[in-house]
């Protein structure tokens, strides 16, 4: 991993008012929170049909520490979900995102909450990035009524309408036309926002993706197709599933950018670039080169189609959290023990959220029939034994 | 909800009155009371759902009979300006409904193949692209799966798209989007997102269109929870149902016949002997059969149910009948005590629709079959 080059602009030498951790306020720092740090991404961007953005990214200590904290919380959440699944509190399908956190936090840093994100079933961390709370996430995973979808969706159906997070979809690839439709709505209302439609390397071979891209390009829709390439479509490696695994080039007429998805700053730069591009010129494809440590889902050990050496190799060299940790330490924004404290804090938050979510009750049986149709036109049916049927006419 | 849809239909139509081409409940003739003792026999005539008007755009236009206006000379097209009691063909009624809704609400938009510049393969959207622009009346490439998905995505942001399938059979390609996203998103998101989309199109048996273009898909869509389904049969209810479907907050699937006959009017009065439930194209066959039955001394009540999902069991409960096995089981469950005879269900044959005209007619329930079935029931 290339070491970042540091250029420092200090506006004053006053003590920093760093962040959110009270313990850090007491320490003296060389940088204030409004300082701008320039960091170089690990590798340059590879572009298709466009000029790549520069490698140097500007950031602040606040943002750096924010990345560290958010990614630690996400990592802890996924690991906790793993153990909850093994203790049978989470059932069904559970697709974990650990290893890919940089994509979620980098994207959030580049956009606003009015921009839309839609993704597939590996959605827990995107939900958190959009402002979802840990309690809502765990409650939904455990099927409780305090969950973000009232317990009726599950792991694959997290949604947050007020932050324009459109889910959470189980069928591979089906979310991409939906994402292009959301962009159609955004273009229709002319509000200067974009949609990030995320999918995986497995979904990249779906026909509906190309259909939707074609239509989006015809209409110049402000949609950004983000391929989170973790190199395995469940158990099938990308070279066995795709004749051309250069997913950023597969848009053909649509420009594309290949990004190191384990580097949060590369992701941030690429998303910022893509947003500007999409608002002016229509769709663009971003391929995030990333990696997942867990298997495809909890029922997949993840080691039958790849070696443990490969997994630990990536963890040592490219882990997103470690990268940020090294950056923070090399710029002396915090000490190693302070970073450890942040991680401990994250763990504590996650544990508290789980405890709270466990207290949450299961949904009431009458919830079976709510939200099938929109309220006001609903036909209510009562009686699990089907003895009674009532049609409620407004 | 079905009742709501009917009520909404009636309410919407009362503001722009159209001459009725047959109200939805018919009584044909007065029957002698010799069979007065029998109440509540039920006959179900399943429509093969020949819906819709116009030619299949994959063949040359004009090859098929658009809106077979065989019988009545005064059923010819009139101007589309809204005057009280004007007569319209089915596609004009649909267009009027769509036009009014688009003028009323800027969020209503149309998307489909050839709906814009071409004017719609069945002329339902003719002139709308000039009036509302290319983004609101969107010509899509031939990619049903993705443009239905895009319609749903747009609906999630608050638009009210009307997705037109050139033939309902083509929407099988979009079945995943319709089933999983249209029907279920409201539920799986815990009520956060509503999908006020209307998916409409002609389907069913037309005029020798061949097997792949004559598919009857109502029972496929029946199994999708969260979807509303309606079927129109006359211009009057077509316009009303179109407006009601657009204004509904739920996803709606609006079917129409590829081949409809005109003929048969009359007002309704409940019949005593037998209730015949029907929808769409079969309505006309049933009406012909009913005329024969009246001549033979029966007193049938014909109800065009129009709302296929959820079934308007309230109305039906007042006069029971059933089209599909699903409806049959619901009726049996709920109204068993009121039935004097078992429910008989007539539906199309379980074969792909052949091309030859004579064979095709055999797949569709004919009036003579209906008459015979009623006679069997009433024995």
XYZ file of C-alpha atoms in Angstrom:
773
model
C 0.000 0.000 0.000
C 1.462 3.309 -0.954
C 2.093 5.582 1.935
C 0.184 8.756 1.799
C 2.003 11.961 1.302
C 1.068 14.597 3.715
C 0.812 18.261 3.019
C -0.468 20.261 5.839
C -2.238 23.572 5.963
C -2.608 24.929 9.408
C -4.576 28.031 9.940
C -3.471 28.352 13.495
C -1.516 26.455 16.015
C -4.264 26.518 18.561
C -5.345 23.379 20.259
C -7.682 21.249 18.300
C -11.277 20.810 19.163
C -11.334 17.371 17.866
C -14.464 15.479 17.426
C -16.774 13.655 19.555
C -14.577 11.771 21.968
C -14.267 13.767 25.170
C -11.073 11.960 26.069
C -9.361 13.362 23.025
C -10.108 16.938 23.919
C -7.652 16.832 26.728
C -4.822 15.773 24.511
C -2.951 18.411 22.637
C -2.928 18.213 18.957
C -1.009 19.898 16.282
C -3.974 20.211 13.961
C -7.304 21.891 14.338
C -10.439 20.291 13.104
C -10.707 22.729 10.247
C -7.332 21.763 8.864
C -7.244 20.277 5.485
C -5.157 17.227 4.865
C -4.337 16.042 1.417
C -4.166 12.332 0.994
C -3.289 10.310 -2.016
C -5.348 7.291 -2.878
C -3.675 3.928 -2.875
C -3.803 3.423 -6.617
C -4.738 5.745 -9.468
C -8.182 5.440 -11.000
C -8.625 3.530 -14.222
C -11.112 5.146 -16.529
C -13.223 4.107 -19.459
C -14.562 6.769 -21.788
C -13.802 9.605 -19.416
C -10.949 11.423 -17.728
C -10.247 10.015 -14.299
C -10.365 12.292 -11.280
C -7.085 13.183 -9.527
C -5.560 10.854 -6.977
C -5.242 13.471 -4.303
C -8.158 13.878 -1.952
C -8.692 16.586 0.586
C -9.978 15.727 3.978
C -10.045 16.903 7.551
C -9.040 15.180 10.770
C -12.683 15.156 11.727
C -13.571 13.242 8.636
C -10.720 10.800 9.101
C -11.707 10.006 12.638
C -15.334 9.882 11.552
C -14.458 7.257 8.970
C -12.606 5.244 11.578
C -15.467 5.361 14.007
C -18.198 4.599 11.487
C -16.307 1.695 9.984
C -15.563 0.275 13.433
C -19.246 0.372 14.303
C -20.136 -1.309 11.032
C -17.496 -3.987 11.499
C -18.663 -4.665 15.042
C -22.280 -4.828 13.934
C -21.565 -7.430 11.311
C -19.507 -9.557 13.657
C -22.230 -9.331 16.269
C -24.786 -10.339 13.645
C -22.621 -13.375 12.933
C -22.797 -14.550 16.535
C -26.502 -13.723 16.799
C -27.108 -15.857 13.748
C -25.166 -18.724 15.239
C -27.238 -18.483 18.387
C -30.352 -18.637 16.196
C -31.679 -15.216 17.040
C -31.332 -14.234 13.420
C -32.786 -16.731 10.972
C -33.069 -17.115 7.273
C -30.548 -15.304 5.141
C -27.926 -13.005 6.575
C -25.401 -11.438 4.203
C -22.555 -9.682 5.942
C -20.640 -6.688 4.716
C -17.431 -6.776 6.735
C -14.474 -5.936 4.558
C -16.556 -3.706 2.316
C -17.208 -0.896 4.821
C -15.091 1.610 2.913
C -17.628 1.682 0.100
C -20.449 2.654 2.443
C -18.597 5.376 4.340
C -16.763 6.768 1.340
C -20.017 7.113 -0.574
C -21.790 8.851 2.305
C -18.940 11.348 2.580
C -19.408 12.411 -1.025
C -23.182 12.839 -1.139
C -26.135 14.202 0.799
C -29.057 12.452 2.403
C -31.268 13.725 -0.411
C -29.380 11.641 -2.919
C -30.776 8.169 -3.171
C -29.079 4.842 -2.595
C -30.504 1.483 -3.512
C -28.695 -1.765 -3.018
C -29.202 -5.505 -2.879
C -29.342 -7.769 0.143
C -25.964 -6.888 1.674
C -27.521 -3.776 3.071
C -26.927 -3.570 6.833
C -24.001 -1.147 6.657
C -25.528 1.030 3.948
C -28.554 1.381 6.208
C -26.312 2.516 9.034
C -24.515 4.909 6.739
C -27.827 6.463 5.761
C -28.541 7.260 9.364
C -30.265 4.108 10.457
C -29.824 3.235 14.094
C -28.214 0.092 15.451
C -31.312 -0.755 17.467
C -33.549 -0.610 14.410
C -31.111 -2.771 12.490
C -30.810 -5.457 15.130
C -34.515 -5.427 15.867
C -35.248 -5.977 12.197
C -32.697 -8.769 11.989
C -34.324 -10.471 14.932
C -37.803 -9.905 13.540
C -39.024 -7.534 16.227
C -41.597 -4.833 15.741
C -39.105 -2.081 16.483
C -37.226 -2.963 13.345
C -36.973 -0.559 10.445
C -39.515 -2.582 8.492
C -41.527 -3.543 11.565
C -39.927 -6.960 11.560
C -41.684 -7.899 8.351
C -38.744 -7.473 6.025
C -35.743 -9.112 7.576
C -32.071 -8.892 6.745
C -32.611 -8.316 3.053
C -35.263 -5.606 3.380
C -33.915 -2.625 5.264
C -35.388 0.679 4.098
C -35.210 4.259 5.278
C -37.459 6.523 3.305
C -36.577 9.811 5.001
C -32.916 9.398 4.102
C -33.745 8.162 0.619
C -32.449 4.685 1.234
C -34.552 2.519 -1.047
C -33.486 -0.841 0.245
C -32.755 -3.785 0.598
C -33.736 -6.242 -2.260
C -33.525 -9.972 -2.396
C -33.624 -10.729 -6.095
C -30.236 -10.296 -7.703
C -30.151 -7.396 -10.103
C -33.791 -6.370 -9.731
C -32.812 -3.265 -7.797
C -30.945 -1.739 -10.733
C -34.009 -0.938 -12.867
C -35.628 0.350 -9.683
C -32.620 2.596 -9.159
C -32.918 3.928 -12.697
C -36.599 4.566 -12.023
C -35.721 6.539 -8.923
C -33.357 8.591 -11.058
C -36.250 9.114 -13.485
C -38.274 10.497 -10.606
C -35.357 12.752 -9.652
C -35.005 14.037 -13.196
C -38.742 14.570 -13.382
C -38.691 16.721 -10.284
C -35.445 18.461 -11.293
C -34.022 18.570 -7.773
C -30.350 18.096 -8.583
C -29.969 14.796 -6.796
C -28.586 11.511 -8.020
C -29.182 7.841 -7.386
C -26.512 5.278 -6.586
C -27.745 1.886 -7.741
C -25.476 -0.718 -6.181
C -25.061 -4.296 -7.265
C -22.431 -7.010 -7.122
C -20.157 -8.720 -9.588
C -22.649 -11.562 -9.774
C -25.507 -9.253 -10.649
C -23.373 -7.554 -13.286
C -24.289 -10.358 -15.658
C -28.018 -9.714 -15.392
C -29.703 -8.570 -18.585
C -32.006 -6.119 -16.849
C -28.965 -4.135 -15.844
C -28.027 -3.457 -19.441
C -31.631 -2.754 -20.337
C -31.856 -0.202 -17.563
C -28.509 1.324 -18.446
C -29.614 1.684 -22.047
C -32.754 3.518 -21.068
C -30.949 5.665 -18.539
C -28.390 6.682 -21.114
C -31.118 7.500 -23.628
C -32.820 9.736 -21.107
C -29.646 11.120 -19.450
C -30.844 9.998 -16.060
C -28.748 10.985 -13.038
C -27.959 7.428 -12.025
C -24.643 5.963 -10.965
C -24.287 2.229 -11.219
C -21.930 0.992 -8.549
C -20.571 -2.511 -8.943
C -19.236 -3.766 -5.630
C -16.851 -6.283 -7.050
C -15.860 -8.622 -4.243
C -14.717 -11.107 -6.888
C -17.118 -13.889 -5.947
C -20.714 -14.312 -6.981
C -21.646 -16.487 -4.037
C -19.334 -19.413 -4.748
C -18.351 -18.598 -8.290
C -15.255 -16.553 -8.948
C -15.625 -13.639 -11.319
C -13.406 -15.101 -14.018
C -15.736 -18.123 -14.191
C -18.893 -16.070 -14.458
C -17.928 -13.151 -16.649
C -16.161 -13.302 -19.940
C -15.126 -9.723 -19.358
C -14.581 -9.076 -15.646
C -13.744 -5.444 -16.329
C -17.138 -4.376 -15.039
C -16.408 -0.682 -15.367
C -15.993 -1.154 -19.114
C -19.160 -3.132 -19.630
C -21.260 -0.034 -19.961
C -19.745 0.371 -23.418
C -21.156 3.796 -24.301
C -21.422 4.733 -20.636
C -18.228 5.933 -18.981
C -16.753 3.913 -16.156
C -14.226 4.183 -13.397
C -12.386 1.463 -11.540
C -11.842 2.322 -7.895
C -9.996 0.667 -5.044
C -13.007 -0.137 -2.897
C -10.931 -0.773 0.218
C -9.749 2.834 0.286
C -12.455 5.088 1.659
C -10.904 8.178 0.122
C -10.752 6.672 -3.326
C -14.423 5.813 -2.971
C -15.216 9.310 -1.794
C -13.380 10.913 -4.685
C -14.953 8.606 -7.232
C -18.471 9.185 -5.923
C -18.014 12.937 -5.934
C -16.758 12.771 -9.503
C -19.580 10.467 -10.505
C -22.234 12.697 -9.003
C -21.021 15.694 -10.964
C -20.837 13.612 -14.094
C -24.256 12.062 -13.743
C -25.983 15.375 -13.185
C -24.518 16.704 -16.419
C -24.100 13.729 -18.713
C -26.161 10.809 -17.552
C -25.197 7.403 -16.234
C -21.714 6.332 -15.211
C -20.469 3.037 -13.827
C -18.207 2.762 -10.807
C -16.500 -0.541 -10.131
C -15.423 -0.825 -6.524
C -12.668 -3.372 -6.143
C -13.468 -4.721 -2.712
C -13.544 -7.931 -0.693
C -15.770 -9.637 1.823
C -14.253 -11.604 4.686
C -17.345 -13.655 5.428
C -18.838 -16.063 2.967
C -21.670 -14.994 0.724
C -24.100 -15.462 3.593
C -24.101 -17.144 6.965
C -24.798 -20.500 5.398
C -21.658 -20.242 3.296
C -18.368 -20.893 5.101
C -16.567 -18.910 2.433
C -13.588 -21.205 2.302
C -14.588 -23.805 -0.226
C -13.952 -21.568 -3.203
C -11.090 -19.486 -1.852
C -8.170 -20.160 0.429
C -7.839 -18.923 3.986
C -4.495 -17.465 2.976
C -6.209 -15.279 0.443
C -8.653 -13.985 3.017
C -5.987 -13.284 5.623
C -3.743 -11.786 2.971
C -6.369 -9.222 2.026
C -7.080 -8.563 5.667
C -3.440 -7.778 6.313
C -2.734 -5.663 3.280
C -5.959 -3.981 2.292
C -8.233 -3.847 5.304
C -10.095 -0.515 5.147
C -10.065 0.136 8.872
C -6.371 -0.581 9.171
C -5.676 1.810 6.333
C -7.450 4.624 8.123
C -5.771 3.702 11.378
C -2.360 3.986 9.765
C -3.296 7.336 8.244
C -4.462 8.669 11.573
C -1.372 7.441 13.363
C 1.018 8.718 10.756
C -0.585 12.155 10.855
C -0.666 11.948 14.622
C -4.318 12.820 14.834
C -4.809 10.380 17.693
C -2.784 7.852 19.601
C -3.113 4.139 19.228
C -4.789 3.811 22.593
C -7.339 6.479 21.685
C -8.208 4.546 18.587
C -8.560 1.441 20.697
C -10.959 3.383 22.875
C -13.016 4.287 19.860
C -13.239 0.634 18.945
C -14.205 -0.302 22.481
C -16.857 2.384 22.406
C -18.189 0.981 19.147
C -18.363 -2.465 20.670
C -20.210 -1.111 23.656
C -22.730 0.688 21.465
C -23.367 -2.440 19.483
C -23.803 -4.570 22.597
C -26.221 -2.064 24.094
C -28.203 -1.952 20.878
C -28.449 -5.726 20.813
C -29.664 -5.801 24.383
C -32.261 -3.180 23.589
C -33.349 -4.978 20.458
C -33.725 -8.240 22.359
C -36.167 -6.517 24.687
C -38.275 -5.467 21.748
C -41.441 -7.537 21.351
C -42.362 -9.668 18.390
C -44.937 -8.138 16.051
C -48.574 -8.601 16.915
C -50.333 -11.321 14.858
C -52.674 -8.712 13.372
C -49.608 -7.196 11.717
C -49.772 -10.077 9.284
C -52.491 -8.261 7.395
C -51.358 -4.673 7.695
C -49.513 -2.928 4.895
C -50.608 -5.451 2.291
C -52.596 -2.674 0.733
C -52.258 0.977 1.573
C -54.458 1.992 4.432
C -57.777 3.436 3.427
C -58.497 0.896 0.780
C -57.620 -2.089 2.845
C -59.502 -5.268 2.952
C -59.101 -6.601 6.427
C -59.223 -10.260 7.010
C -59.366 -11.635 10.490
C -58.928 -15.024 11.939
C -55.931 -17.197 11.440
C -58.303 -20.143 11.391
C -60.068 -18.485 8.467
C -63.454 -18.800 10.042
C -64.235 -15.202 9.659
C -63.799 -12.926 6.757
C -64.616 -9.287 6.823
C -64.399 -6.970 3.895
C -64.076 -3.408 5.056
C -65.391 -0.987 2.520
C -64.711 2.681 3.028
C -61.340 -2.414 -1.582
C -63.026 -3.825 -4.533
C -66.120 -2.071 -3.407
C -64.070 1.038 -3.041
C -62.877 0.667 -6.555
C -66.410 0.227 -7.804
C -67.598 3.147 -5.777
C -64.716 5.233 -6.961
C -65.476 4.238 -10.499
C -69.063 5.235 -10.126
C -68.158 8.498 -8.491
C -65.641 9.396 -11.136
C -67.971 8.560 -13.928
C -70.924 10.411 -12.573
C -69.141 13.667 -13.170
C -68.811 12.995 -16.867
C -71.766 10.904 -17.730
C -71.443 8.498 -20.581
C -74.109 6.550 -22.229
C -73.963 3.161 -20.745
C -73.368 0.221 -22.894
C -74.814 -2.081 -20.409
C -74.631 -1.533 -16.758
C -72.921 -4.021 -14.724
C -75.919 -5.868 -13.480
C -78.375 -7.039 -16.063
C -81.684 -8.617 -16.025
C -82.859 -9.824 -19.325
C -86.526 -10.146 -19.716
C -88.964 -11.260 -17.123
C -89.138 -14.920 -16.545
C -92.048 -17.081 -15.599
C -92.057 -18.106 -12.028
C -92.153 -21.806 -12.541
C -88.715 -22.126 -11.168
C -89.334 -19.667 -8.382
C -88.362 -22.056 -5.692
C -84.753 -22.137 -6.709
C -82.731 -19.301 -5.475
C -79.073 -18.932 -5.656
C -77.766 -21.320 -8.195
C -74.506 -20.200 -9.416
C -72.817 -20.435 -12.639
C -69.387 -19.163 -13.217
C -68.269 -18.198 -16.600
C -64.645 -17.589 -16.780
C -63.460 -15.111 -19.209
C -60.710 -16.090 -21.470
C -59.941 -12.473 -20.990
C -59.853 -11.449 -24.561
C -59.187 -7.861 -23.873
C -58.289 -4.721 -25.477
C -58.524 -3.016 -28.678
C -56.383 -2.488 -31.615
C -53.926 -4.526 -33.466
C -50.977 -6.229 -32.057
C -48.147 -3.949 -32.913
C -45.926 -6.785 -33.822
C -48.092 -7.370 -36.842
C -48.987 -4.727 -39.320
C -51.504 -2.282 -37.940
C -54.945 -2.587 -39.320
C -54.719 -6.300 -39.772
C -56.909 -7.020 -36.806
C -60.222 -5.531 -36.109
C -59.664 -2.787 -33.608
C -62.591 -2.789 -31.270
C -64.869 -4.953 -33.270
C -67.798 -2.621 -33.562
C -69.728 -5.077 -35.518
C -73.316 -4.460 -34.665
C -74.259 -0.959 -33.717
C -73.856 1.819 -36.246
C -74.115 4.442 -33.566
C -71.167 2.930 -31.799
C -68.809 4.679 -34.169
C -66.251 7.022 -32.770
C -67.258 10.446 -31.716
C -65.164 13.412 -30.841
C -63.328 13.086 -27.624
C -64.572 16.312 -26.237
C -66.468 15.679 -23.136
C -70.092 16.318 -23.558
C -72.722 14.665 -21.534
C -73.755 11.334 -22.851
C -71.187 10.992 -25.611
C -70.310 7.675 -27.087
C -66.856 6.326 -27.246
C -65.005 3.302 -28.310
C -63.077 1.448 -25.651
C -59.661 2.796 -26.510
C -61.050 6.316 -26.637
C -62.587 5.834 -23.237
C -59.260 4.678 -21.874
C -57.534 7.604 -23.497
C -60.017 10.049 -22.081
C -59.551 8.636 -18.625
C -55.793 8.811 -18.956
C -55.847 12.314 -20.392
C -58.046 13.620 -17.620
C -55.851 12.101 -14.962
C -52.673 13.436 -16.543
C -54.151 16.908 -16.745
C -55.291 16.737 -13.180
C -52.088 15.447 -11.583
C -48.645 16.294 -12.956
C -47.169 13.199 -11.391
C -49.060 10.855 -13.686
C -46.910 9.643 -16.529
C -47.056 6.858 -19.079
C -44.333 4.525 -20.217
C -44.341 1.673 -22.609
C -43.403 0.541 -26.062
C -44.623 2.841 -28.813
C -46.848 4.866 -26.527
C -45.341 8.197 -27.451
C -44.715 9.159 -31.019
C -46.524 6.159 -32.441
C -49.567 6.929 -30.355
C -49.843 3.563 -28.749
C -50.186 0.252 -30.492
C -53.864 0.289 -29.586
C -54.183 4.054 -29.905
C -54.845 4.490 -26.228
C -52.144 7.147 -25.899
C -52.641 8.821 -29.241
C -51.934 12.537 -29.077
C -50.806 12.419 -25.470
C -47.103 12.760 -26.262
C -47.755 15.946 -28.226
C -49.768 17.280 -25.373
C -47.602 16.305 -22.411
C -44.126 15.824 -23.808
C -41.736 12.973 -24.273
C -40.787 12.517 -20.660
C -44.354 12.148 -19.485
C -45.339 9.835 -22.305
C -42.178 7.826 -22.525
C -41.280 5.566 -25.412
C -39.270 2.700 -24.025
C -37.102 0.168 -25.771
C -38.327 -3.414 -25.852
C -37.237 -4.255 -22.338
C -40.271 -5.096 -20.217
C -38.393 -6.298 -17.174
C -36.420 -3.135 -16.778
C -39.005 -0.553 -17.744
C -41.507 -2.096 -15.369
C -38.769 -1.944 -12.735
C -38.125 1.678 -13.626
C -41.806 2.433 -13.317
C -41.792 0.934 -9.856
C -38.680 2.887 -8.889
C -40.314 6.077 -10.132
C -43.437 5.229 -8.152
C -41.304 4.888 -5.032
C -40.274 8.526 -5.423
C -43.878 9.688 -5.719
C -44.633 9.611 -9.430
C -47.723 7.753 -10.615
C -46.642 5.874 -13.710
C -48.941 3.971 -16.000
C -46.931 1.170 -17.545
C -48.426 -0.131 -20.730
C -47.599 -3.635 -21.773
C -48.230 -4.121 -25.419
C -49.711 -7.466 -24.572
C -50.089 -8.817 -21.070
C -48.217 -11.891 -22.117
C -45.093 -9.776 -22.558
C -45.352 -8.725 -18.968
C -44.418 -12.251 -17.986
C -40.911 -11.012 -18.616
C -41.482 -8.476 -15.888
C -43.172 -10.864 -13.521
C -40.403 -10.659 -10.953
C -40.740 -6.891 -10.770
C -44.532 -7.069 -10.593
C -44.644 -9.783 -8.017
C -41.771 -8.893 -5.744
C -41.536 -5.166 -6.048
C -45.026 -3.987 -6.993
C -46.915 -6.297 -4.804
C -44.659 -6.681 -1.840
C -42.570 -3.555 -1.347
C -45.223 -1.867 0.717
C -45.269 -4.838 3.034
C -41.567 -5.614 3.294
C -40.718 -1.971 3.936
C -43.193 -1.944 6.815
C -45.421 0.552 5.037
C -42.704 3.083 4.223
C -43.032 2.993 0.469
C -46.237 2.991 -1.571
C -46.167 1.991 -5.193
C -49.057 3.764 -6.929
C -48.307 2.265 -10.310
C -50.833 1.091 -12.872
C -49.817 -1.722 -15.171
C -52.235 -2.036 -17.967
C -52.504 -3.809 -21.198
C -54.519 -6.008 -23.430
C -54.327 -9.707 -23.090
C -56.085 -12.932 -23.680
C -57.481 -14.397 -26.827
C -57.771 -12.022 -29.714
C -58.264 -12.859 -33.324
C -56.003 -15.710 -34.222
C -52.935 -14.145 -32.712
C -51.384 -17.481 -31.916
C -50.490 -19.115 -28.665
C -47.837 -16.761 -27.343
C -49.938 -13.654 -27.886
C -53.116 -15.067 -26.442
C -52.163 -15.903 -22.909
C -54.595 -15.632 -20.055
C -52.710 -14.409 -17.082
C -55.298 -13.416 -14.522
C -54.643 -16.376 -12.293
C -50.919 -15.656 -12.304
C -51.547 -12.170 -11.016
C -54.171 -13.426 -8.581
C -51.486 -15.078 -6.544
C -49.574 -11.873 -5.914
C -50.512 -10.423 -2.564
C -50.699 -6.676 -2.514
C -51.697 -6.257 -6.121
C -55.091 -4.984 -7.222
C -56.515 -6.273 -10.443
C -59.393 -4.991 -12.496
C -60.816 -5.936 -15.829
C -62.901 -3.632 -17.920
C -65.471 -4.726 -20.417
C -67.213 -1.649 -21.697
C -65.993 1.842 -22.468
C -67.979 3.071 -19.521
C -66.306 0.936 -16.954
C -62.987 1.142 -18.783
C -62.731 4.862 -18.235
C -63.831 4.624 -14.664
C -61.526 1.800 -13.811
C -58.599 3.567 -15.453
C -59.188 6.656 -13.339
C -59.744 4.668 -10.192
C -56.621 2.632 -10.766
C -54.494 5.737 -11.303
C -55.813 7.350 -8.158
C -55.387 4.236 -6.081
C -52.389 4.170 -3.798
C -51.816 0.504 -4.499
C -50.261 -1.146 -7.493
C -52.965 -1.982 -9.975
C -53.061 -4.281 -12.882
C -55.696 -3.231 -15.387
C -56.549 -5.807 -17.977
C -58.559 -5.243 -21.039
C -59.761 -7.418 -23.817
C -58.093 -7.725 -27.154
C -61.334 -8.371 -28.819
C -64.607 -7.083 -27.591
C -67.980 -7.112 -29.135
C -70.562 -4.510 -28.677
C -74.107 -5.332 -28.224
C -76.371 -5.977 -25.358
C -77.577 -3.184 -23.214
C -80.388 -2.992 -20.861
C -80.675 -2.221 -17.226
C -80.234 -4.508 -14.404
C -82.622 -6.032 -12.022
C -81.719 -8.972 -9.937
C -82.546 -12.318 -11.366
C -84.065 -15.069 -9.350
C -82.783 -18.310 -10.621
C -79.196 -18.162 -11.402
C -76.372 -15.720 -11.054
C -73.786 -15.610 -13.708
C -70.545 -13.955 -12.818
C -68.363 -12.862 -15.619
C -65.820 -10.309 -16.637
C -64.395 -8.718 -19.715
C -65.039 -10.356 -23.019
C -67.125 -13.161 -21.618
C -69.684 -10.595 -20.599
C -70.863 -10.416 -24.163
C -71.048 -14.150 -24.567
C -72.921 -14.360 -21.335
C -75.345 -11.715 -22.386
C -76.101 -13.580 -25.560
C -76.558 -16.744 -23.581
C -78.720 -14.933 -21.124
C -81.044 -13.791 -23.892
C -81.450 -17.385 -24.913
C -82.049 -18.398 -21.339
C -84.697 -15.809 -20.857
C -86.447 -17.091 -23.921
C -86.326 -20.504 -22.435
C -87.851 -19.356 -19.217
C -84.996 -18.830 -16.852
C -84.259 -15.693 -14.930
C -80.564 -15.151 -14.806
C -78.732 -12.381 -13.097
C -75.508 -11.394 -14.761
C -72.862 -9.578 -12.855
C -69.732 -8.207 -14.439
C -67.410 -8.336 -11.523
C -64.713 -6.028 -12.935
C -62.518 -6.236 -9.892
C -60.532 -9.427 -9.955
C -58.298 -8.805 -7.005
C -59.511 -8.432 -4.404
C -62.807 -9.888 -5.346
C -65.796 -7.765 -4.653
C -67.232 -10.361 -2.385
C -69.666 -7.874 -0.999
C -71.471 -7.499 -4.282
C -70.905 -11.054 -5.150
C -72.151 -12.065 -1.802
C -75.383 -10.481 -2.765
C -75.503 -12.676 -5.734
C -72.975 -15.309 -5.839
C -70.861 -16.484 -8.551
C -67.383 -17.223 -9.512
C -65.044 -17.166 -12.314
C -61.914 -18.851 -11.299
C -61.335 -21.684 -8.920
C -60.035 -19.177 -6.435
C -63.249 -17.269 -6.412
C -65.099 -20.528 -6.250
C -63.368 -21.576 -3.090
C -63.917 -18.193 -1.492
C -67.588 -18.360 -2.304
C -67.942 -21.881 -1.090
C -66.258 -20.946 2.115
C -68.280 -17.901 2.815
C -71.643 -18.493 1.338
C -72.139 -22.206 1.459
C -75.415 -21.914 3.268
C -76.916 -19.839 0.563
C -76.143 -22.129 -2.304
C -78.799 -24.436 -3.617
C -76.635 -26.113 -6.126
C -72.939 -26.525 -6.587
C -71.085 -23.771 -8.324
C -70.260 -24.436 -11.877
C -67.234 -22.907 -13.377
C -66.750 -22.529 -17.083
C -63.383 -21.468 -18.199
C -61.163 -21.706 -21.171
C -59.445 -24.904 -22.068
C -56.099 -25.830 -20.642
C -54.330 -25.703 -23.979
C -52.178 -23.156 -25.752
C -54.378 -21.122 -28.010
C -54.168 -22.433 -31.532
C -54.015 -20.284 -34.592
C -56.840 -21.765 -36.653
C -60.017 -19.777 -36.182
C -62.288 -22.727 -35.554
C -59.947 -24.229 -32.997
C -59.506 -20.910 -31.302
C -63.248 -20.569 -30.876
C -63.282 -23.904 -29.112
C -60.926 -22.614 -26.442
C -63.299 -19.809 -25.606
C -66.540 -20.363 -23.766
C -69.385 -19.889 -26.196
C -72.951 -18.784 -25.438
C -74.352 -22.208 -26.181
C -72.140 -23.739 -23.518
C -73.324 -21.187 -21.020
C -76.940 -21.924 -21.763
C -76.391 -25.632 -21.355
C -74.583 -25.153 -18.081
C -77.372 -23.052 -16.651
C -79.911 -25.603 -17.701
C -77.899 -28.330 -16.006
C -77.665 -26.323 -12.838
C -81.309 -25.499 -12.690
C -82.520 -29.027 -13.186
